[in-house]
Coordinates of C-alpha atoms in Angstrom, one line a residue:
X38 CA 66.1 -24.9 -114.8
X39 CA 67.2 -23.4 -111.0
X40 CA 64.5 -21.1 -109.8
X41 CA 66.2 -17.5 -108.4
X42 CA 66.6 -17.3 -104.5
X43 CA 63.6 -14.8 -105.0
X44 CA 61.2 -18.0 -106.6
X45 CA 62.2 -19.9 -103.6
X46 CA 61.4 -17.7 -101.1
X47 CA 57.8 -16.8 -102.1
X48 CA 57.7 -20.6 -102.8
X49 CA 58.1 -21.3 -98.9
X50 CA 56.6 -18.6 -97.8
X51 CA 53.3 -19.7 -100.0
X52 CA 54.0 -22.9 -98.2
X53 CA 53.9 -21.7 -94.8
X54 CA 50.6 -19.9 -95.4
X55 CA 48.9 -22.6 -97.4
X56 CA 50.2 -24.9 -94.4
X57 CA 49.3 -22.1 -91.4
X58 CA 45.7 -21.9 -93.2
X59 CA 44.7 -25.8 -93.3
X60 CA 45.6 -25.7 -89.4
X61 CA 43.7 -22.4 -88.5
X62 CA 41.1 -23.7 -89.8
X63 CA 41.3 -27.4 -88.8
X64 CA 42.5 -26.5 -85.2
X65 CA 41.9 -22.9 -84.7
X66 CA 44.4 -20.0 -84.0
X67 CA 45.2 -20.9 -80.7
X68 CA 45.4 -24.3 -80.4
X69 CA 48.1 -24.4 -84.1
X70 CA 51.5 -24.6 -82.9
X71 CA 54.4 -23.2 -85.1
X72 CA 56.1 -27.0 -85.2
X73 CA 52.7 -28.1 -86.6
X74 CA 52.9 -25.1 -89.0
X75 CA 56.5 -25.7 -90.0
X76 CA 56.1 -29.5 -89.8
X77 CA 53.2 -29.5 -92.8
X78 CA 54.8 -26.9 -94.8
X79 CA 57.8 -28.8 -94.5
X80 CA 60.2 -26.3 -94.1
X81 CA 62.3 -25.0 -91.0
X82 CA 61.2 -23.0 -88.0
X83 CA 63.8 -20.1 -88.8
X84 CA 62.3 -20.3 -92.3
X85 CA 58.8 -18.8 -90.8
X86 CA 61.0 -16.4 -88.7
X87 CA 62.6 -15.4 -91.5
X88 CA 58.9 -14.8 -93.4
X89 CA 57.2 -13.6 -90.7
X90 CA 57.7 -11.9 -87.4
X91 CA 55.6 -14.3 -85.2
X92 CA 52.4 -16.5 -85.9
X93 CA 50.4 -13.4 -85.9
X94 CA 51.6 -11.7 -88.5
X95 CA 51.9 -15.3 -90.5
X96 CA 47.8 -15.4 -88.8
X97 CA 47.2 -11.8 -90.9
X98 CA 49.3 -12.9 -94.2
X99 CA 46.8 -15.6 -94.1
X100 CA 43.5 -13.5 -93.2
X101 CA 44.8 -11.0 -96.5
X102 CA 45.0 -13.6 -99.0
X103 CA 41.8 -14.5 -98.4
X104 CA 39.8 -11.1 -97.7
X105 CA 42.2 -10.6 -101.3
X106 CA 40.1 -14.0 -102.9
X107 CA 37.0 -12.9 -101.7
X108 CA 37.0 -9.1 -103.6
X109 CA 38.9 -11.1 -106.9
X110 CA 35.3 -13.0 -106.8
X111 CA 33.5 -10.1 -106.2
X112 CA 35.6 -7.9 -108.8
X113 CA 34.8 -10.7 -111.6
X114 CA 31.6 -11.2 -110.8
X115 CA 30.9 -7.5 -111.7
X116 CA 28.8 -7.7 -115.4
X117 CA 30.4 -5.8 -118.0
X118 CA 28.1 -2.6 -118.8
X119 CA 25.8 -3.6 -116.6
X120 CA 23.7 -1.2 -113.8
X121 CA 25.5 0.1 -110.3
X122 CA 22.4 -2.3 -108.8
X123 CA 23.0 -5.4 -110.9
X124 CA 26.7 -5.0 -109.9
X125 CA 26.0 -4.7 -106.4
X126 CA 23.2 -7.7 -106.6
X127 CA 26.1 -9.8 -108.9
X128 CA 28.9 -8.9 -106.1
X129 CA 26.7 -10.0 -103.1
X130 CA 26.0 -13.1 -104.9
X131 CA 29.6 -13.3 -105.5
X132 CA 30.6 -12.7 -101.8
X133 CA 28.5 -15.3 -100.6
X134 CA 30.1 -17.6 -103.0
X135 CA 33.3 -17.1 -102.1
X136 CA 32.5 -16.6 -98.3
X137 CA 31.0 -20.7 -98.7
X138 CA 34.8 -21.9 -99.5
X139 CA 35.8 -24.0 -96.5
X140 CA 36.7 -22.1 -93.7
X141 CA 36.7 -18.4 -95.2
X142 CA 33.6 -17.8 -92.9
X143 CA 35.6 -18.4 -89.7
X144 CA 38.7 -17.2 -90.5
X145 CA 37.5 -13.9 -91.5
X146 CA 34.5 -13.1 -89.1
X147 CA 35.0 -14.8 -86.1
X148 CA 39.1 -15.6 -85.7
X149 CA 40.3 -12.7 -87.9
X150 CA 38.6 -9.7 -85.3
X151 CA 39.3 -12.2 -82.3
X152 CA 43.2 -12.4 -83.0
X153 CA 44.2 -9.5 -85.1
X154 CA 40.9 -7.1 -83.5
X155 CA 38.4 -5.1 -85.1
X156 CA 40.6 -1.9 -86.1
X157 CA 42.8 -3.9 -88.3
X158 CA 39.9 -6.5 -89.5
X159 CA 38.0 -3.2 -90.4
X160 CA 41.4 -1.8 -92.4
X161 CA 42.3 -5.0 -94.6
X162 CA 38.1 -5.1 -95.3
X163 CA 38.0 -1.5 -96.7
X164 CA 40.8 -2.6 -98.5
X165 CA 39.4 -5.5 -99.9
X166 CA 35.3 -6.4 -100.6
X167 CA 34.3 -3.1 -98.7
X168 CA 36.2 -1.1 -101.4
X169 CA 34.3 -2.6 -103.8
X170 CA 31.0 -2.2 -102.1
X171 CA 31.6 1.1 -101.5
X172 CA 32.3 2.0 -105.4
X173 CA 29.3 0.1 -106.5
X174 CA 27.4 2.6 -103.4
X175 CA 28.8 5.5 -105.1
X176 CA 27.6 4.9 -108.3
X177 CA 23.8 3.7 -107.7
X178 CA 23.3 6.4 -105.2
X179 CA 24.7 9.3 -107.5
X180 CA 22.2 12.2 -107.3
X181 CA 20.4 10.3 -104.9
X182 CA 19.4 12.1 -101.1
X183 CA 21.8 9.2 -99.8
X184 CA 24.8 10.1 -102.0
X185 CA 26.9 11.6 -99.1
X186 CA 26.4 8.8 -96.8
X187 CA 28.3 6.1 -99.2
X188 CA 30.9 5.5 -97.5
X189 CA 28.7 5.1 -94.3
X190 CA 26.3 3.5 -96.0
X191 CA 29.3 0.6 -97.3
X192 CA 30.4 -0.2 -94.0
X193 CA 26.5 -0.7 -92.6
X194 CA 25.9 -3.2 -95.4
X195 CA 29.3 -4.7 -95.2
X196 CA 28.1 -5.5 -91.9
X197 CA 24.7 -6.9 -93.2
X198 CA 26.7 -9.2 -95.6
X199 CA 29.5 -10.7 -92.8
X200 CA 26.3 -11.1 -90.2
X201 CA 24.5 -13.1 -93.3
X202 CA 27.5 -15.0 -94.0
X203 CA 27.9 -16.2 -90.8
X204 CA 24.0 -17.0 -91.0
X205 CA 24.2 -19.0 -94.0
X206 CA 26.9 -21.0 -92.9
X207 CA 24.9 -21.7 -90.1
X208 CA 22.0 -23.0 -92.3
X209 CA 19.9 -19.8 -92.9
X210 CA 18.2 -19.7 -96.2
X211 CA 20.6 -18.2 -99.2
X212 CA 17.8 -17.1 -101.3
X213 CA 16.4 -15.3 -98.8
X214 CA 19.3 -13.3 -97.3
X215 CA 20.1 -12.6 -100.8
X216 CA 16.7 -11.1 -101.3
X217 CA 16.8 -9.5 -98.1
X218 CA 20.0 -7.5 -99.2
X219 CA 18.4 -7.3 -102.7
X220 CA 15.5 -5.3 -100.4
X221 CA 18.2 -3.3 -98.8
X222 CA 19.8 -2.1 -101.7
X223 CA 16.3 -0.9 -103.5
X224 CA 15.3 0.8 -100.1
X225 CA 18.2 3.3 -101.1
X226 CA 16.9 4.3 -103.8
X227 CA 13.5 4.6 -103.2

């Protein structure tokens, strides 16, 4: 059966990200060349031109797919019925898991803000696993004397989790910046 122009166009296009994000991550932003990029997806250079304006933007398809991966994990993760806490405690266990997938830590907290900077970073993560976070805020501190500071409150601790990320990766203790955050989230309540 022929696939539709329309199948094999997201086909390449999947290619050249899946290609661009081996080599980002291999070699870094600045050092991956668009003939390397083109080469291992094994399509042509005006096929990327035609996907995407330049390597950043093919840099930022990549960086969404994965902030996208990380809040799937963190959306699943979420127990069924369960308390605002136990969701939150579930999600950051969740995050950390999907933030331990090869590469995720760099290309999201240290090359993401470096290429595509902090304002955008900051949009596609409220978008994403902040979004969540925030939600799960709203709903522990309810009625609480921290309910108007949610939204504040989500971007602190989204902070908290990317610094421990970045932590773990670099051989901190899981267990305890889980507990840590664990300690975080009670202190809201309290």
């Amino acid at each position: 059966m022929r696939r539709s122009n329309k199948e094999r166009s997201e086909t390449m296009r999947q290619a050249l990200v899946d290609a661009a994000r081996e080599l980002f991550i291999d070699k870094g932003y600045a050092e991956t060349a668009t003939p390397d990029i083109v080469a291992k997806a094994g399509v042509t250079r005006g096929a990327l031109y035609h996907h995407f304006e330049d390597k950043r933007a093919l840099f930022r398809a990549v960086i969404e797919r994965e902030a996208a991966d990380v809040a799937a994990n963190i959306e699943a993760a979420a127990p069924p019925g369960g308390s605002p806490r136990q969701a939150i405690l579930e999600g950051t266990r969740a995050y950390f898991d999907a933030m331990a997938e090869s590469g995720r830590t760099r290309l999201l907290l240290l090359d993401g803000p470096a290429v595509l900077g902090l304002e955008m970073m900051r949009a596609i993560d409220k978008e994403t696993s902040e979004a969540s976070l925030g939600e799960g805020l709203h709903a522990l501190l309810s009625g609480s004397r921290n309910s108007p500071q949610a939204e504040t409150l989500a971007i602190l601790l989204s902070a908290a989790f990317d610094r421990a990320a970045l932590a773990i990766e670099s051989g901190a203790d899981r267990r305890q910046c889980e507990d840590a955050i664990a300690a975080l989230i009670d202190g809201l309540t309290d």
